[in-house]
Coordinates of C-alpha atoms in Angstrom, one line a residue:
M1212 CA -21.9 -1.2 -23.9
P1213 CA -24.2 1.6 -24.6
D1214 CA -25.7 3.0 -21.4
L1215 CA -29.6 2.6 -20.7
E1216 CA -32.4 3.3 -18.5
F1217 CA -35.1 0.7 -17.7
S1218 CA -38.4 2.0 -17.6
E1219 CA -40.9 0.7 -14.7
D1220 CA -42.5 -1.2 -17.5
D1221 CA -39.2 -2.5 -18.9
M1222 CA -38.4 -3.8 -15.6
V1223 CA -41.5 -5.8 -15.2
Q1224 CA -40.8 -7.6 -18.5
L1225 CA -37.5 -8.8 -17.6
S1226 CA -39.0 -10.0 -13.9
F1227 CA -41.6 -11.7 -16.4
L1228 CA -38.5 -13.3 -18.1
R1229 CA -37.1 -13.8 -15.1
D1230 CA -40.1 -16.1 -13.7
E1231 CA -40.5 -17.9 -17.0
E1232 CA -36.6 -19.2 -16.3
T1233 CA -37.5 -19.8 -12.7
D1234 CA -40.5 -22.2 -13.9
A1235 CA -37.9 -24.1 -16.2
L1236 CA -35.2 -24.5 -13.8
I1237 CA -38.2 -25.7 -11.3
D1238 CA -39.5 -28.4 -13.8
A1239 CA -36.1 -29.5 -14.2
G1240 CA -35.5 -30.3 -10.7
F1241 CA -33.0 -27.6 -9.5
L1242 CA -35.3 -25.4 -7.4
G1243 CA -38.0 -26.4 -5.0
E1244 CA -42.1 -26.2 -6.0
D1245 CA -42.0 -23.6 -2.9
Q1246 CA -39.8 -20.9 -4.9
R1247 CA -42.1 -20.9 -7.4
L1248 CA -44.0 -17.5 -6.7
S1249 CA -41.0 -16.0 -4.7
S1250 CA -38.9 -14.5 -7.5
P1251 CA -35.6 -16.6 -6.6
M1252 CA -33.5 -15.2 -9.3
D1253 CA -33.8 -11.2 -7.8
D1254 CA -31.3 -12.3 -5.1
L1255 CA -28.4 -15.4 -4.7
L1256 CA -29.2 -18.5 -6.1
C1257 CA -27.3 -21.7 -4.7
F1258 CA -27.2 -24.9 -6.6
T1259 CA -25.3 -27.5 -3.9
Y1260 CA -24.0 -31.0 -4.8
E1261 CA -21.7 -32.9 -2.1
E1262 CA -18.6 -32.1 -4.7
L1263 CA -19.2 -28.1 -4.8
V1264 CA -21.6 -25.2 -4.7
L1265 CA -22.6 -23.2 -7.6
Q1266 CA -23.6 -19.7 -6.7
V1267 CA -25.1 -17.3 -9.4
T1268 CA -26.4 -13.9 -8.9
A1269 CA -28.7 -12.8 -11.7
G1270 CA -29.5 -9.6 -10.9
I1271 CA -33.0 -7.1 -11.5
H1272 CA -31.3 -6.4 -15.3
Y1273 CA -31.5 -10.4 -16.5
P1274 CA -31.7 -11.2 -18.8
V1275 CA -31.1 -8.7 -20.7
T1276 CA -27.3 -8.4 -18.3
A1277 CA -24.7 -11.5 -17.6
P1278 CA -25.2 -13.0 -14.9
C1279 CA -22.3 -13.5 -11.9
F1280 CA -21.2 -17.3 -11.0
D1281 CA -18.9 -18.4 -8.3
L1282 CA -17.8 -21.9 -7.7
N1283 CA -17.0 -23.6 -4.2
N1284 CA -15.1 -26.5 -4.8
L1285 CA -15.3 -29.1 -2.2
T1286 CA -14.1 -32.4 -3.3
L1287 CA -13.6 -32.2 -7.0
S1288 CA -9.9 -32.2 -8.7
R1289 CA -8.5 -29.4 -10.1
K1290 CA -8.8 -30.9 -13.1
D1291 CA -12.5 -31.5 -13.0
I1292 CA -13.1 -27.7 -11.5
D1293 CA -11.3 -25.5 -13.8
S1294 CA -12.5 -27.4 -17.2
L1295 CA -16.3 -26.2 -15.4
R1296 CA -15.3 -22.9 -15.0
A1297 CA -13.8 -23.3 -18.4
T1298 CA -17.4 -24.2 -20.0
L1299 CA -19.7 -22.0 -17.9
R1300 CA -17.4 -19.0 -19.0
C1301 CA -18.3 -20.4 -22.5
V1302 CA -21.6 -20.3 -22.4
I1303 CA -22.3 -16.7 -20.7
E1304 CA -19.7 -15.7 -23.6
N1305 CA -21.9 -17.3 -26.3
A1306 CA -25.3 -16.3 -24.5
A1307 CA -24.0 -12.7 -24.9
E1308 CA -25.2 -12.5 -28.6
T1309 CA -28.9 -12.7 -27.9
N1310 CA -28.7 -11.6 -24.6
C1311 CA -27.6 -7.9 -24.8
I1312 CA -29.2 -4.7 -24.5
Q1313 CA -28.7 -3.9 -28.0
K1314 CA -30.9 -7.5 -28.8
W1315 CA -33.2 -5.5 -26.2
L1316 CA -33.3 -1.9 -27.9
D1317 CA -34.2 -3.9 -30.9
R1318 CA -36.8 -6.6 -29.6
E1319 CA -39.6 -5.5 -31.4
S1320 CA -38.0 -5.7 -34.9
S1321 CA -37.2 -9.1 -34.3
G1322 CA -38.8 -12.3 -35.9
Y1323 CA -41.2 -12.9 -33.5
G1324 CA -41.5 -9.2 -32.0
I1325 CA -40.1 -9.9 -28.7
F1326 CA -37.0 -10.3 -26.8
E1327 CA -35.8 -13.9 -27.7
A1328 CA -33.5 -14.5 -24.6
T1329 CA -31.5 -17.6 -23.8
K1330 CA -31.7 -18.8 -20.4
V1331 CA -28.2 -18.8 -18.8
V1332 CA -28.8 -19.6 -15.7
L1333 CA -30.8 -22.9 -16.6
Q1334 CA -27.7 -23.7 -18.9
L1335 CA -25.0 -23.3 -16.1
A1336 CA -27.2 -25.3 -13.7
Q1337 CA -27.2 -28.2 -16.5
E1338 CA -23.9 -27.9 -17.3
V1339 CA -22.8 -28.3 -13.5
D1340 CA -25.5 -31.4 -13.2
V1341 CA -24.0 -33.2 -15.7
L1342 CA -20.5 -32.9 -14.9
V1343 CA -21.5 -33.6 -10.9
K1344 CA -23.1 -36.7 -12.7
A1345 CA -20.4 -38.0 -14.5
V1346 CA -17.6 -37.6 -11.8
R1347 CA -20.2 -39.6 -9.7
G1348 CA -20.5 -42.5 -12.4
R1349 CA -16.2 -42.5 -13.0
T1350 CA -16.6 -42.7 -9.1
Q1351 CA -19.0 -45.6 -8.9
K1352 CA -17.0 -47.3 -11.8
E1353 CA -14.1 -47.2 -9.8
D1354 CA -15.2 -48.3 -7.0
D1355 CA -16.6 -51.5 -8.5
Q1356 CA -13.7 -52.5 -10.0
E1357 CA -12.0 -52.9 -6.7
D1358 CA -12.1 -56.7 -6.3
G1359 CA -13.0 -57.9 -2.8
E1360 CA -12.7 -55.0 -1.6
K1361 CA -15.2 -53.8 1.4
K1362 CA -16.8 -50.8 0.6
R1363 CA -17.5 -48.5 3.8
K1364 CA -21.0 -47.5 4.4
P1365 CA -21.8 -43.8 4.8
W1366 CA -22.6 -43.7 8.4
E1367 CA -19.5 -45.7 9.5
Q1368 CA -17.4 -43.8 11.5
R1369 CA -19.0 -40.6 9.8
K1370 CA -18.4 -38.2 13.3
A1371 CA -14.6 -39.6 13.9
T1372 CA -13.6 -39.2 9.9
E1373 CA -15.0 -35.5 9.7
A1374 CA -13.1 -34.4 13.3
I1375 CA -9.7 -35.5 11.6
I1376 CA -10.4 -33.7 8.7
T1377 CA -11.8 -30.4 10.3
N1378 CA -8.5 -30.8 12.9
E1379 CA -6.3 -31.2 9.9
I1380 CA -7.5 -28.3 8.0
A1381 CA -7.5 -26.1 11.1
S1382 CA -3.7 -27.2 11.4
E1383 CA -3.1 -26.4 7.7
Y1384 CA -4.5 -22.9 8.0
L1385 CA -2.9 -21.6 11.2
R1386 CA 0.3 -23.8 11.0
K1387 CA -0.1 -24.1 15.2
S1388 CA -2.2 -27.1 17.3
A1389 CA -5.1 -25.4 19.9
K1390 CA -2.8 -26.4 22.4
E1391 CA 0.2 -24.0 21.3
I1392 CA -2.4 -21.5 20.8
C1393 CA -3.9 -20.9 23.6
E1394 CA 0.1 -20.8 25.4
T1395 CA 0.2 -17.4 23.8
I1396 CA -2.9 -15.8 25.5
P1397 CA -2.3 -14.2 29.0
S1398 CA -2.8 -16.3 31.6
C1399 CA -5.2 -13.8 33.8
Y1400 CA -7.8 -15.8 30.7
R1401 CA -8.2 -19.2 31.9
V1402 CA -9.0 -21.3 28.8
L1403 CA -11.4 -24.0 29.4
H1404 CA -11.1 -25.6 26.1
A1405 CA -10.4 -24.7 22.7
E1406 CA -13.6 -26.3 20.4
C1407 CA -12.9 -26.6 16.6
V1408 CA -15.5 -24.8 14.4
I1409 CA -14.9 -24.9 11.1
R1410 CA -17.4 -25.9 8.7
H1411 CA -16.3 -27.1 5.4
D1412 CA -18.4 -25.2 3.3
L1413 CA -16.8 -21.8 4.6
A1414 CA -13.6 -23.7 4.5
A1415 CA -14.1 -24.1 0.7
R1416 CA -15.3 -20.4 0.4
F1417 CA -12.1 -19.7 2.2
D1418 CA -9.8 -21.8 -0.3
A1419 CA -11.7 -20.4 -3.5
C1420 CA -10.6 -16.4 -2.0
R1421 CA -7.2 -17.6 -1.2
D1422 CA -7.0 -19.2 -4.9
R1423 CA -8.3 -15.9 -6.6
L1424 CA -6.3 -13.5 -4.7
R1425 CA -3.5 -16.2 -5.8
E1426 CA -3.9 -15.5 -9.2
K1427 CA -4.6 -11.3 -8.9
L1428 CA -1.2 -11.1 -7.2
L1429 CA 0.4 -13.0 -9.8
R1430 CA -1.3 -10.5 -12.4
H1431 CA -0.2 -7.3 -10.7
R1432 CA 3.5 -8.8 -9.7
N1433 CA 4.7 -5.0 -9.8
S1434 CA 2.5 -4.4 -6.9
L1435 CA 4.0 -6.4 -4.4
P1436 CA 5.1 -5.0 -1.0
K1437 CA 8.4 -4.5 -0.1
C1438 CA 8.3 -6.7 2.4
C1439 CA 8.3 -10.0 0.0
T1440 CA 12.0 -8.9 -0.8
K1441 CA 13.4 -11.9 1.2
H1442 CA 11.8 -14.0 -1.7
T1443 CA 13.4 -14.2 -4.7
R1444 CA 10.8 -16.2 -6.6
L1445 CA 7.5 -14.7 -7.2
E1446 CA 5.8 -17.9 -6.5
D1447 CA 7.2 -17.3 -3.0
K1448 CA 6.9 -14.0 -2.7
V1449 CA 2.7 -14.2 -3.9
E1450 CA 2.4 -17.5 -1.2
H1451 CA 3.8 -15.3 1.6
L1452 CA 1.1 -12.7 1.1
V1453 CA -1.8 -15.6 1.0
R1454 CA -0.6 -17.4 3.9
P1455 CA -3.1 -17.1 6.9
H1456 CA -2.5 -15.6 10.3
I1457 CA -3.8 -16.2 13.3
T1458 CA -6.1 -13.7 13.8
F1459 CA -8.9 -13.3 17.3
H1460 CA -12.2 -11.8 17.3
G1461 CA -13.6 -11.5 20.9
T1462 CA -18.1 -11.1 20.8
Q1463 CA -20.5 -12.0 23.1
R1464 CA -21.8 -15.1 23.5
H1465 CA -24.9 -14.8 21.4
F1466 CA -23.2 -13.9 18.2
V1467 CA -21.5 -16.8 18.4
P1468 CA -23.5 -18.9 16.1
T1469 CA -24.4 -17.1 13.7
I1470 CA -20.7 -16.1 13.3
V1471 CA -19.7 -20.2 13.5
R1472 CA -22.9 -21.0 10.7
H1473 CA -22.6 -17.9 8.4
G1474 CA -19.0 -16.7 8.8
F1475 CA -18.7 -13.1 9.8
L1476 CA -20.6 -10.3 7.8
K1477 CA -19.6 -7.2 6.5
P1478 CA -21.4 -4.2 7.4
G1479 CA -24.1 -3.6 4.9
S1480 CA -24.9 -7.1 4.2
R1481 CA -27.8 -8.9 5.0
V1482 CA -28.5 -10.9 8.1
P1483 CA -28.8 -14.6 6.9
K1484 CA -31.9 -16.6 7.9
G1485 CA -31.6 -17.9 12.1
G1486 CA -28.5 -15.1 12.4
K1487 CA -29.1 -12.5 15.2
G1488 CA -30.8 -10.0 14.3
V1489 CA -34.3 -9.7 12.3
H1490 CA -33.7 -12.2 9.2
G1491 CA -33.4 -9.6 5.8
N1492 CA -32.3 -6.7 7.9
M1493 CA -28.5 -5.2 7.1
H1494 CA -25.9 -6.2 9.3
E1495 CA -24.6 -2.8 11.2
V1496 CA -21.3 -1.8 12.0
R1497 CA -20.6 -3.8 15.7
C1498 CA -16.6 -3.3 15.7
G1499 CA -16.1 0.1 14.8
S1500 CA -15.1 1.6 11.3
T1501 CA -12.5 3.9 11.8
Y1502 CA -10.4 2.6 9.4
G1503 CA -13.5 1.3 6.9
R1504 CA -16.6 -0.6 7.3
G1505 CA -15.1 -4.6 7.2
I1506 CA -14.6 -7.1 9.6
Y1507 CA -11.9 -6.4 12.5
S1508 CA -9.9 -8.8 13.6
S1509 CA -6.8 -8.6 15.8
P1510 CA -3.2 -10.5 15.9
S1511 CA -4.0 -9.9 20.0
A1512 CA -6.2 -12.2 21.9
D1513 CA -5.9 -9.5 24.8
F1514 CA -6.7 -6.6 22.4
S1515 CA -9.7 -8.3 21.2
L1516 CA -11.2 -9.2 24.1
S1517 CA -10.7 -5.7 25.6
Y1518 CA -12.2 -3.8 22.7
S1519 CA -15.3 -5.8 21.7
D1520 CA -18.1 -3.5 22.3
H1521 CA -20.3 -2.1 18.9
W1522 CA -17.9 1.1 18.2
A1523 CA -14.7 -0.5 19.7
R1524 CA -14.9 1.0 22.9
P1525 CA -13.3 -1.0 26.1
T1526 CA -15.2 -3.9 27.3
S1527 CA -17.2 -3.2 30.2
P1528 CA -16.8 -4.4 33.3
T1529 CA -20.1 -5.8 33.4
E1530 CA -20.6 -7.6 30.2
Y1531 CA -17.0 -9.4 30.6
F1532 CA -18.8 -12.9 31.7
G1533 CA -20.6 -13.3 28.2
L1534 CA -17.5 -12.9 26.0
K1535 CA -16.3 -15.4 24.0
L1536 CA -12.8 -15.7 22.2
I1537 CA -12.9 -16.6 18.2
V1538 CA -9.9 -17.5 16.7
C1539 CA -9.8 -17.2 12.9
A1540 CA -7.3 -17.8 9.9
T1541 CA -7.4 -14.6 8.0
I1542 CA -5.7 -13.7 4.5
M1543 CA -4.3 -10.2 4.1
G1544 CA -2.8 -9.9 1.1
R1545 CA -1.4 -6.7 0.5
A1546 CA -2.0 -4.8 4.0
R1547 CA -2.4 -1.2 3.8
Q1548 CA -1.3 1.0 6.8
M1549 CA -3.9 3.1 7.8
F1550 CA -4.2 6.0 10.4
R1551 CA -7.6 8.1 11.3
E1552 CA -6.2 10.9 8.8
D1553 CA -6.7 8.2 6.1
N1554 CA -10.7 9.2 7.0
W1555 CA -11.6 6.1 5.3
R1556 CA -14.6 5.3 8.1
Q1557 CA -17.2 5.1 5.4
Q1558 CA -15.8 3.3 2.4
S1559 CA -16.3 -0.2 2.1
E1560 CA -13.6 -1.1 0.2
P1561 CA -9.9 -1.3 0.7
Y1562 CA -7.7 1.2 -0.2
E1563 CA -6.7 1.5 -4.1
G1564 CA -4.1 -1.3 -4.6
A1565 CA -4.3 -3.3 -1.2
D1566 CA -6.7 -6.4 -0.3
S1567 CA -6.9 -5.7 3.5
H1568 CA -5.9 -2.8 6.4
V1569 CA -3.6 -2.7 9.3
A1570 CA -4.0 0.1 11.6
N1571 CA -3.3 1.0 15.5
R1572 CA 0.1 0.1 15.6
E1573 CA -0.8 -3.3 13.8
L1574 CA -3.3 -4.5 16.3
E1575 CA -6.7 -4.3 14.3
Y1576 CA -6.3 -6.4 10.8
I1577 CA -9.4 -4.9 8.6
V1578 CA -10.2 -7.2 5.8
F1579 CA -13.6 -6.5 3.2
D1580 CA -14.4 -9.9 2.1
P1581 CA -16.6 -12.6 4.4
A1582 CA -14.1 -15.1 2.5
Q1583 CA -10.9 -13.5 3.7
I1584 CA -11.5 -15.0 7.4
I1585 CA -12.7 -18.0 8.8
P1586 CA -13.6 -18.8 12.2
V1587 CA -11.6 -21.8 13.4
Y1588 CA -11.7 -22.3 16.7
V1589 CA -14.1 -20.8 19.8
L1590 CA -12.4 -20.7 23.0
H1591 CA -14.4 -21.1 26.3
L1592 CA -12.8 -18.6 28.9
D1593 CA -13.4 -19.3 32.4
W1594 CA -14.2 -15.6 34.0
G1595 CA -13.2 -14.7 37.3
A1596 CA -14.1 -11.7 39.9
D1597 CA -10.5 -10.7 39.8
N1598 CA -10.8 -9.5 35.6
A1599 CA -13.1 -6.9 36.1
D1600 CA -10.2 -4.7 37.4
H1601 CA -8.5 -4.8 34.4
F1602 CA -12.0 -4.0 31.9
A1603 CA -12.5 -1.2 34.4
N1604 CA -9.3 0.0 33.8
L1605 CA -9.1 -0.1 29.8
P1606 CA -8.4 3.1 27.9
M1607 CA -11.5 4.8 25.7
D1608 CA -9.2 5.3 23.3
A1609 CA -7.5 2.0 21.8
K1610 CA -4.7 3.8 20.5
Q1611 CA -3.3 4.3 24.3
W1612 CA -4.1 0.0 24.6
K1613 CA -1.3 -1.5 26.3
P1614 CA -0.1 -5.0 25.9
R1615 CA 0.4 -7.0 29.2
V1616 CA 3.9 -7.9 30.2
S1617 CA 4.9 -11.3 29.0
P1618 CA 1.8 -13.5 29.0
A1619 CA 2.5 -16.9 30.9
K1620 CA 1.4 -20.1 29.3
N1621 CA -1.9 -21.0 29.4
K1622 CA -2.5 -24.9 29.7
L1623 CA -5.5 -26.7 28.5
N1624 CA -4.9 -29.5 30.4
V1625 CA -5.9 -28.9 34.2
N1626 CA -4.5 -32.4 35.5
E1627 CA -1.2 -32.0 33.8
G1628 CA 1.7 -33.6 36.4
L1629 CA -1.3 -35.1 39.0
D1630 CA -1.3 -38.3 36.9
S1631 CA 2.5 -38.0 36.8
V1632 CA 5.4 -41.3 37.7
Y1633 CA 7.5 -38.9 39.9
A1634 CA 6.1 -38.0 43.3
G1635 CA 7.7 -34.4 43.3
E1636 CA 5.8 -33.7 40.5
R1637 CA 2.8 -34.9 41.8
Q1638 CA 3.4 -32.6 44.8
R1639 CA 4.1 -29.7 42.9
A1640 CA 1.1 -30.3 40.3
R1641 CA -1.5 -30.6 43.7
Q1642 CA 0.0 -27.6 45.3
A1643 CA -0.4 -25.4 42.5
V1644 CA -4.1 -26.7 42.2
F1645 CA -4.5 -25.8 45.9
A1646 CA -2.7 -22.1 45.3
K1647 CA -5.5 -22.0 42.2
A1648 CA -8.4 -23.1 44.3
A1649 CA -7.5 -20.8 47.1
K1650 CA -7.3 -17.7 44.9
Y1651 CA -10.8 -18.4 42.6
F1652 CA -12.5 -19.9 45.1
P1653 CA -13.5 -18.1 47.6
Y1654 CA -15.0 -14.9 45.8
G1655 CA -18.3 -13.7 47.8
Y1656 CA -17.2 -14.9 50.7
G1657 CA -13.9 -13.5 51.9
P1658 CA -10.0 -14.3 51.4
A1659 CA -9.2 -18.2 51.9
T1660 CA -7.5 -17.3 55.3
G1661 CA -7.0 -19.1 58.7
G1662 CA -9.7 -22.1 58.8
R1663 CA -12.3 -19.8 57.0
F1664 CA -12.5 -21.5 54.0
V1665 CA -10.7 -25.1 54.0
I1666 CA -9.7 -26.9 50.6
E1667 CA -9.4 -30.8 51.4
E1668 CA -8.6 -32.3 48.4
V1669 CA -8.3 -32.4 44.4
G1670 CA -10.2 -34.1 42.4
E1671 CA -10.2 -35.1 39.1
V1672 CA -11.6 -33.7 36.1
L1673 CA -15.0 -36.5 34.7
E1674 CA -14.4 -36.7 31.1
D1675 CA -18.2 -36.9 30.7
E1676 CA -18.8 -33.3 32.7
E1677 CA -16.5 -31.4 31.0
E1678 CA -19.7 -30.3 27.6
Y1679 CA -17.8 -27.7 25.6
G1680 CA -19.2 -28.4 22.5
E1681 CA -21.7 -25.6 22.2
Y1682 CA -21.3 -24.3 18.7
H1683 CA -19.4 -27.3 16.2
L1684 CA -22.8 -28.9 15.5
S1685 CA -25.1 -25.6 15.3

């Protein structure tokens, strides 16, 4: 394809062609009437169905250049989605005969003296719509054939079903329950509640990224790292590399709703509507960029909470009360060990031949594709004044940070042991609760000694008072 510089007049003509196709998309019902004057084809277009999401990027040189598309499968079978992908690729390939630079350069000598472009984006939307309607018709026919079976109404048991599916997805990604994850966190961080925040659109994007990386690694079999030598079959090596890792991301609570709703943002991407910051502005570096301008997380919850500053500096002793801990599933693929001497601070892509970076004694994981990391749980923490000393004594250089000695198990059930059938266990549990109360309740009133502070009874936790679901509905 020959190189070409588009003049200002050329860009105006191309924008007219895109506006003409926008009108066609609106007339066909794929876009709303309010988008007629907003030039939506200059940005990312999303055609959303219950079964899938089609994302199309046309670009400012479209229709001379071909658009890019991405399909996020939500409920379709693999056969249907693979067939649709092949169809959409054929649409783009067939349009290359008319939508190309050579036809643009020869437009004045054409039959009508204009550039006769194929409306590729419209055709992509039409093909998706045809398939979705066919699948729905097929499903409806199968439902009608179920003799005497009661059809479940869409509003019945919806919340319960979604909760079950969401927790199943979390278990599939992390291969651990919320309780097991909390037990790995140092007991000085008291976990009150683990809120599952998986969104189905982000999960679909995460799965699609995993599939793409799997296909990529199968094509580059000779570049697989030596750590996979224990696997003899190529497929096993690839599955080992695309298996999600449990990582943590400590951040202030006012950033959490945006992360839960839109996923993690890569520095340089635009702040989404409703996100923290000015809509349309570029997302800035938030967790440092020593090893690349990517998304940082850590396999260590302690490290993530200790270095949550914008520039990966220690968390201030005056700010830790607002911290939340996000449990993530992260696809690393081929991870490359990075050092400060690599001078990768200004780079927005991983090192050649790598899909991610690890650094600082493998305490920092860096991915450069937002689809490689998904928030799974938000951990609500109970901060106390005793945590201040820890944050006040953190080293400025994260490379000098040392993990705490053997974390004790962090229990989610605060009533554990109090309802035991054995009197001895109940007594020990009551003594443990008394000890915790004596340690944490008196802050601001002096130590719990003598008669200055008296704990009279241990009450039960009322279910209707434990409301930690702040983010899963946002």
